[in-house]
Short mmCIF file of C-alpha atoms in Angstrom, two decimals:
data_model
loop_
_atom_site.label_atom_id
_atom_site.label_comp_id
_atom_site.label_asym_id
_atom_site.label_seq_id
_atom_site.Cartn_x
_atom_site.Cartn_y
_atom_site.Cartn_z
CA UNK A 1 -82.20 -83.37 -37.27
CA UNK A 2 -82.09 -80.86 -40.11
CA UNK A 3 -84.77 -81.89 -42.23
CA UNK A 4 -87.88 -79.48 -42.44
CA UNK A 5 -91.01 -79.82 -44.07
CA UNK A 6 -91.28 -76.06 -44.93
CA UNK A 7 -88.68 -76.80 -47.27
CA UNK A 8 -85.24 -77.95 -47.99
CA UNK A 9 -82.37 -76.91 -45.71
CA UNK A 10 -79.07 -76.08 -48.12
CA UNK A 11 -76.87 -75.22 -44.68
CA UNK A 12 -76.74 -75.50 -41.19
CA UNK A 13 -73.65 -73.44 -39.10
CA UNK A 14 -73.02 -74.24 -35.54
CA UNK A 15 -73.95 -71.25 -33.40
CA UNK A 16 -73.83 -70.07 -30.06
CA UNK A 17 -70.81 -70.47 -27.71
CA UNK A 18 -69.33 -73.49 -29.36
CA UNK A 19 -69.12 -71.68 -33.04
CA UNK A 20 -67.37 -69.13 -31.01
CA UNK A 21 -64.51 -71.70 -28.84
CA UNK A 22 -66.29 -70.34 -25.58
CA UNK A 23 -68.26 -73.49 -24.48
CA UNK A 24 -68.35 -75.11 -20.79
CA UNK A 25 -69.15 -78.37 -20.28
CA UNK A 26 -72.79 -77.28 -19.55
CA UNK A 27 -73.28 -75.86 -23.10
CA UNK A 28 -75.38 -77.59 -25.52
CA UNK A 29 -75.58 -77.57 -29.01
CA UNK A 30 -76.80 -74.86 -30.88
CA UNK A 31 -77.30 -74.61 -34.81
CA UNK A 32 -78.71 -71.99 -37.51
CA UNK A 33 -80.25 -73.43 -40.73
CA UNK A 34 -81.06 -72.03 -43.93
CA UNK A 35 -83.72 -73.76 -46.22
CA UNK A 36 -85.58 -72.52 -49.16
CA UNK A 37 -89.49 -73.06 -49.81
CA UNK A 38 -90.47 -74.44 -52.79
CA UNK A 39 -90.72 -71.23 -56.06
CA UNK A 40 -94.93 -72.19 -56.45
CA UNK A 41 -95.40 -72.04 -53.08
CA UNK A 42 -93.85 -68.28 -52.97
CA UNK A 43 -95.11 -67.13 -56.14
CA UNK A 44 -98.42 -68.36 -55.08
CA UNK A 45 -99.48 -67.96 -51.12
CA UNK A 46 -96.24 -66.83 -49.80
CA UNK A 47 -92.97 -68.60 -48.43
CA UNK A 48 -95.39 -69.11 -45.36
CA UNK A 49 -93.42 -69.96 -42.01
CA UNK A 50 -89.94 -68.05 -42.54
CA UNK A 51 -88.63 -69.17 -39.56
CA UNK A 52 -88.81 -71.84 -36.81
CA UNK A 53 -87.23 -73.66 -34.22
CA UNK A 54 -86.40 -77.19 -32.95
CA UNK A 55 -84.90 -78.93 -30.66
CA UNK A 56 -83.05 -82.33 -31.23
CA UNK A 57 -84.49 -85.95 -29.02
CA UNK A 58 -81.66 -85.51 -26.42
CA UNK A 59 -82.30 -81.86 -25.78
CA UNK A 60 -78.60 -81.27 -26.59
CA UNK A 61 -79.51 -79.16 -29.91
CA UNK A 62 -80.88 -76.17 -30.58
CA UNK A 63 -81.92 -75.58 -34.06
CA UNK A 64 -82.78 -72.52 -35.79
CA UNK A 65 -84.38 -72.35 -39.17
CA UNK A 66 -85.19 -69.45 -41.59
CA UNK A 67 -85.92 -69.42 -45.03
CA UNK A 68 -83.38 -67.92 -47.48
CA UNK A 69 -85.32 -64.33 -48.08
CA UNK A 70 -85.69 -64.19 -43.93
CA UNK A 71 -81.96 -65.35 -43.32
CA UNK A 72 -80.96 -62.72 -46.00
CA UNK A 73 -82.67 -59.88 -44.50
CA UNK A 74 -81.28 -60.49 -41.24
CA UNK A 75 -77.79 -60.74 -42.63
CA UNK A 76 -78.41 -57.29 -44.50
CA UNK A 77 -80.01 -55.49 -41.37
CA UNK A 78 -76.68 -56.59 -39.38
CA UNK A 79 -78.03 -59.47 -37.21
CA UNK A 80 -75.02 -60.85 -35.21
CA UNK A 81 -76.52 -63.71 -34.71
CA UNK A 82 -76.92 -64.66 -37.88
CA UNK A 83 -72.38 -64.42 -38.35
CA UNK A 84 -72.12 -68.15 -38.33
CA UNK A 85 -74.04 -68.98 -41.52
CA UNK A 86 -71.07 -66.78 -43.34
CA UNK A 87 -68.19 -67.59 -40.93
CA UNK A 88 -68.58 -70.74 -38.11
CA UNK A 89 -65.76 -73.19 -38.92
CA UNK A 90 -68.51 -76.22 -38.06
CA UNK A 91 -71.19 -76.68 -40.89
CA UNK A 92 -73.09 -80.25 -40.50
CA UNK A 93 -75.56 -79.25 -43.93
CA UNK A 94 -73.61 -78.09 -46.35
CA UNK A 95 -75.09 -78.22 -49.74
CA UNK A 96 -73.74 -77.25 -53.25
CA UNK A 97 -76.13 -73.82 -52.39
CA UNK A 98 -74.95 -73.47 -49.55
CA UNK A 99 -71.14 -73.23 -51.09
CA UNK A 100 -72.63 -70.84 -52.98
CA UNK A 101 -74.53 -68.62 -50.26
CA UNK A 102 -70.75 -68.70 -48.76
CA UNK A 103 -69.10 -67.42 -51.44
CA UNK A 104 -70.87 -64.73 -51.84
CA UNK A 105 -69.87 -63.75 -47.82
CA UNK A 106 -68.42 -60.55 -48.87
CA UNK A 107 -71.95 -59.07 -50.30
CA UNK A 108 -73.67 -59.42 -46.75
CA UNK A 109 -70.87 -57.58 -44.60
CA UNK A 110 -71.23 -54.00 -43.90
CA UNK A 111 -70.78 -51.33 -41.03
CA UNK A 112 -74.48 -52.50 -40.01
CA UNK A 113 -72.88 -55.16 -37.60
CA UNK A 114 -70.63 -53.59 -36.64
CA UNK A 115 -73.28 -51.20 -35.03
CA UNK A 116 -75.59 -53.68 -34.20
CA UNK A 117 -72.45 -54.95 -31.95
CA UNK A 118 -71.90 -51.58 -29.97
CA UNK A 119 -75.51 -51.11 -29.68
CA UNK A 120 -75.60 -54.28 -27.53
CA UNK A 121 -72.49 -54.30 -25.61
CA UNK A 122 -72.86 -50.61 -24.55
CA UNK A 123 -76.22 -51.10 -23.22
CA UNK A 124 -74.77 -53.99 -21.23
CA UNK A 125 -72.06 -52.28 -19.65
CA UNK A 126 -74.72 -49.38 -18.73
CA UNK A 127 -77.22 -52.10 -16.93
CA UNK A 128 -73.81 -54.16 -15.34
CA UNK A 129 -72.68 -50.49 -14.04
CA UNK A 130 -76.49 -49.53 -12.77
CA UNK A 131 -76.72 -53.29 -11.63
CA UNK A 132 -73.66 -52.31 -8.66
CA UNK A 133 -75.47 -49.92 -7.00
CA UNK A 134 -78.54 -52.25 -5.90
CA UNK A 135 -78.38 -55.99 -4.37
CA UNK A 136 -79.42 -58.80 -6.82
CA UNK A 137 -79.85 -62.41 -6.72
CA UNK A 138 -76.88 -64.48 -7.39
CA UNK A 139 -78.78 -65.77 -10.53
CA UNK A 140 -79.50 -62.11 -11.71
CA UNK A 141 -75.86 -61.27 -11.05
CA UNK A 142 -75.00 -64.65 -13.26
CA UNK A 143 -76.80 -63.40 -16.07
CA UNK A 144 -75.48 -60.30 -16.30
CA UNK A 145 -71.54 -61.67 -16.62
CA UNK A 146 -72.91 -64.14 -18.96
CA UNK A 147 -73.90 -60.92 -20.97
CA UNK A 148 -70.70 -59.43 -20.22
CA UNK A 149 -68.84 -62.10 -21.88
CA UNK A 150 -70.59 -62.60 -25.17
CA UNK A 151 -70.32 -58.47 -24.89
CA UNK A 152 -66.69 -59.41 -24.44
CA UNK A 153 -66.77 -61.52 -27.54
CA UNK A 154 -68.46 -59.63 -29.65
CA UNK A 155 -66.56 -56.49 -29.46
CA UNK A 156 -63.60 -59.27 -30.51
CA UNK A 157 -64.96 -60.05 -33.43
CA UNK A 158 -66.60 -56.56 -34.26
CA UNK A 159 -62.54 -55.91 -34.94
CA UNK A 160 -61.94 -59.17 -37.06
CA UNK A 161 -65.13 -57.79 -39.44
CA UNK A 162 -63.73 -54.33 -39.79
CA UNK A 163 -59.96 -54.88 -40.11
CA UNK A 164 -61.08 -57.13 -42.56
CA UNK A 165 -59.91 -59.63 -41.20
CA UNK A 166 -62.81 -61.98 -40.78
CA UNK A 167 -62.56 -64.24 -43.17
CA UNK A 168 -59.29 -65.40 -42.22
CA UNK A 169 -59.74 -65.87 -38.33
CA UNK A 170 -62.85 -66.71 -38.20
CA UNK A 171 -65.51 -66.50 -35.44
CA UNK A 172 -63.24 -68.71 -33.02
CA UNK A 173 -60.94 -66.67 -30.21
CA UNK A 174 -57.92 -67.32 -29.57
CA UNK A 175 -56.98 -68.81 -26.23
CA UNK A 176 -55.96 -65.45 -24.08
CA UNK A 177 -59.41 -64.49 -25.42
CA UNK A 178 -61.01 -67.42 -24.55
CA UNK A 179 -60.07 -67.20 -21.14
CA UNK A 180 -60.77 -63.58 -20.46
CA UNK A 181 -64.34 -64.68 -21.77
CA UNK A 182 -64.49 -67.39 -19.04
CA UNK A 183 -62.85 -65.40 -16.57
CA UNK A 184 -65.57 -62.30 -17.31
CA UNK A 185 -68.40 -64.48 -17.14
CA UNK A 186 -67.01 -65.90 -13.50
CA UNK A 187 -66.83 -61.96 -12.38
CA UNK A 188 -62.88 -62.04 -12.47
CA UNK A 189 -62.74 -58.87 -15.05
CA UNK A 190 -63.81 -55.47 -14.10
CA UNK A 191 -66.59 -53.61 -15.64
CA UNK A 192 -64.35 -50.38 -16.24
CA UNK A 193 -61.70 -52.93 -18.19
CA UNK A 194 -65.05 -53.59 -20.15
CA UNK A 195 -65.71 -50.19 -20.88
CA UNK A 196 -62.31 -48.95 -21.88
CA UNK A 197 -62.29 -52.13 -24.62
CA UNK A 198 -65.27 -50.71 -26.33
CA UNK A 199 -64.67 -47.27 -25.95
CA UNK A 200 -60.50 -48.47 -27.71
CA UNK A 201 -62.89 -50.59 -30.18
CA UNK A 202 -65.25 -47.72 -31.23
CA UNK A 203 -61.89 -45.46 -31.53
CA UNK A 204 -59.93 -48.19 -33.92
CA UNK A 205 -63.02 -48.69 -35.83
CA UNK A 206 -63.27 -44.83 -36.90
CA UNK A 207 -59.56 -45.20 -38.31
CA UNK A 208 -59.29 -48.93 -39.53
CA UNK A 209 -62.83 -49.63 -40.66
CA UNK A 210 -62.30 -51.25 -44.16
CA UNK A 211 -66.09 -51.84 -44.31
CA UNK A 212 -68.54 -50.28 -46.73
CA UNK A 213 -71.24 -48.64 -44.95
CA UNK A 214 -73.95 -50.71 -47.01
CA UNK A 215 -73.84 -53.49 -47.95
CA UNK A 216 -74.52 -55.25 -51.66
CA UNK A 217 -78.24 -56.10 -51.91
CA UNK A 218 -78.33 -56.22 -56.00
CA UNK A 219 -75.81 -59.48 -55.46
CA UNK A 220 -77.71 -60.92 -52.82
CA UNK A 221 -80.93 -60.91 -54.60
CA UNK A 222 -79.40 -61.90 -57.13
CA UNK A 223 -77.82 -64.81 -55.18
CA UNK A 224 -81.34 -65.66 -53.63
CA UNK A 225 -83.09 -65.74 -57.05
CA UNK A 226 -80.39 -68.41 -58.25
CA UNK A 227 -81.17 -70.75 -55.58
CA UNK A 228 -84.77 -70.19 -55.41
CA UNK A 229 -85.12 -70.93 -59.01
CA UNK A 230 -83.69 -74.69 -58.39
CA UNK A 231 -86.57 -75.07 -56.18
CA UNK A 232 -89.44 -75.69 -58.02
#
């Protein structure tokens, strides 16, 4: 299921709602790979297809690949959903390179995602709070909680990456948090209780953060460079 013929996968992290304890029984399965193309083939024409996707015989997985440089520079730009190759608890591929892109966590993490986080849950409370003044289909309205919640969860862990705290916890919530997840993504949470979280989150951040505001991209080239080399 992990196998790719653009080159060899070194880790896959579970993703999604399950990396994150939030699943329902209607969730599938959904996965983010790394693999690295082969040094000639870089050095030569390129590392060609730097990411793709695929999706396992039962249509219960998901699978996203990207090669090392792409998953690197989405990790240094502050891609949230790239978290679980550092931090998911469930890791199916897990290579001797991959212990080592782990380990090496630290050199990824900066203020970028924790930015990238309030960029996307304050533009979700601003369409769920334009959203009340019109009618919408209950599919449209279904969405939007669904939104609301992984809002919900991100904030959540937005705190656990700039207390420092990250490494320790995890991407999992805890079960109150769990629950207000499911119970915003049912419509059982207001919009203003919403609000106030990010506006308290934004407000802890400025006097807690214990994240640089760059992050280390000498280490990580180095770090690429290392496994790239055992690639011939």
């Amino acid at each position: 299921m992990f196998d790719t013929r653009h080159g060899s996968t070194i880790m896959a992290a579970e993703a999604g709602s399950r990396a994150y304890g939030v699943q329902t029984k209607e969730s599938d399965y959904d996965y983010i790979a790394v693999f690295v193309a082969p040094m000639k083939q870089v050095a030569t024409f390129g590392a060609g297809r730097e990411a793709l996707e695929t999706r396992a015989e039962d249509g219960r997985a998901d699978i996203r690949f990207y090669e090392i440089s792409k998953a690197c520079r989405l990790l240094l730009k502050g891609s949230f959903n790239t978290l679980p190759l550092l931090f998911s608890e469930e890791t199916p591929v897990l290579s001797d390179f991959g212990v080592n892109f782990r380990a090496n966590r630290t050199a990824f993490l900066s203020t970028k995602f924790v930015s990238s986080i309030f960029g996307f849950s304050s533009d979700v409370i601003a369409k769920q709070k334009d959203m009340s003044r019109f009618h919408h289909s209950d599919e449209v309205v279904a969405r939007a909680f669904k939104k609301c919640s992984v809002a919900y969860r991100e904030l959540i862990i937005a705190r656990r990456l700039y207390q420092g705290v990250i490494a320790s916890k995890g991407l999992k919530l805890d079960e109150d948090q769990v629950k207000r997840a499911h119970d915003i993504r049912e419509g059982q949470f207001p919009i203003d209780s919403l609000e106030r979280l990010f506006s308290d989150t934004k407000e802890d951040f400025k006097q807690v953060n214990t994240l640089p505001d760059e992050p280390d991209v000498e280490t990580v080239q180095n770090l690429i460079m290392s496994i790239r080399y055992r690639f011939p």
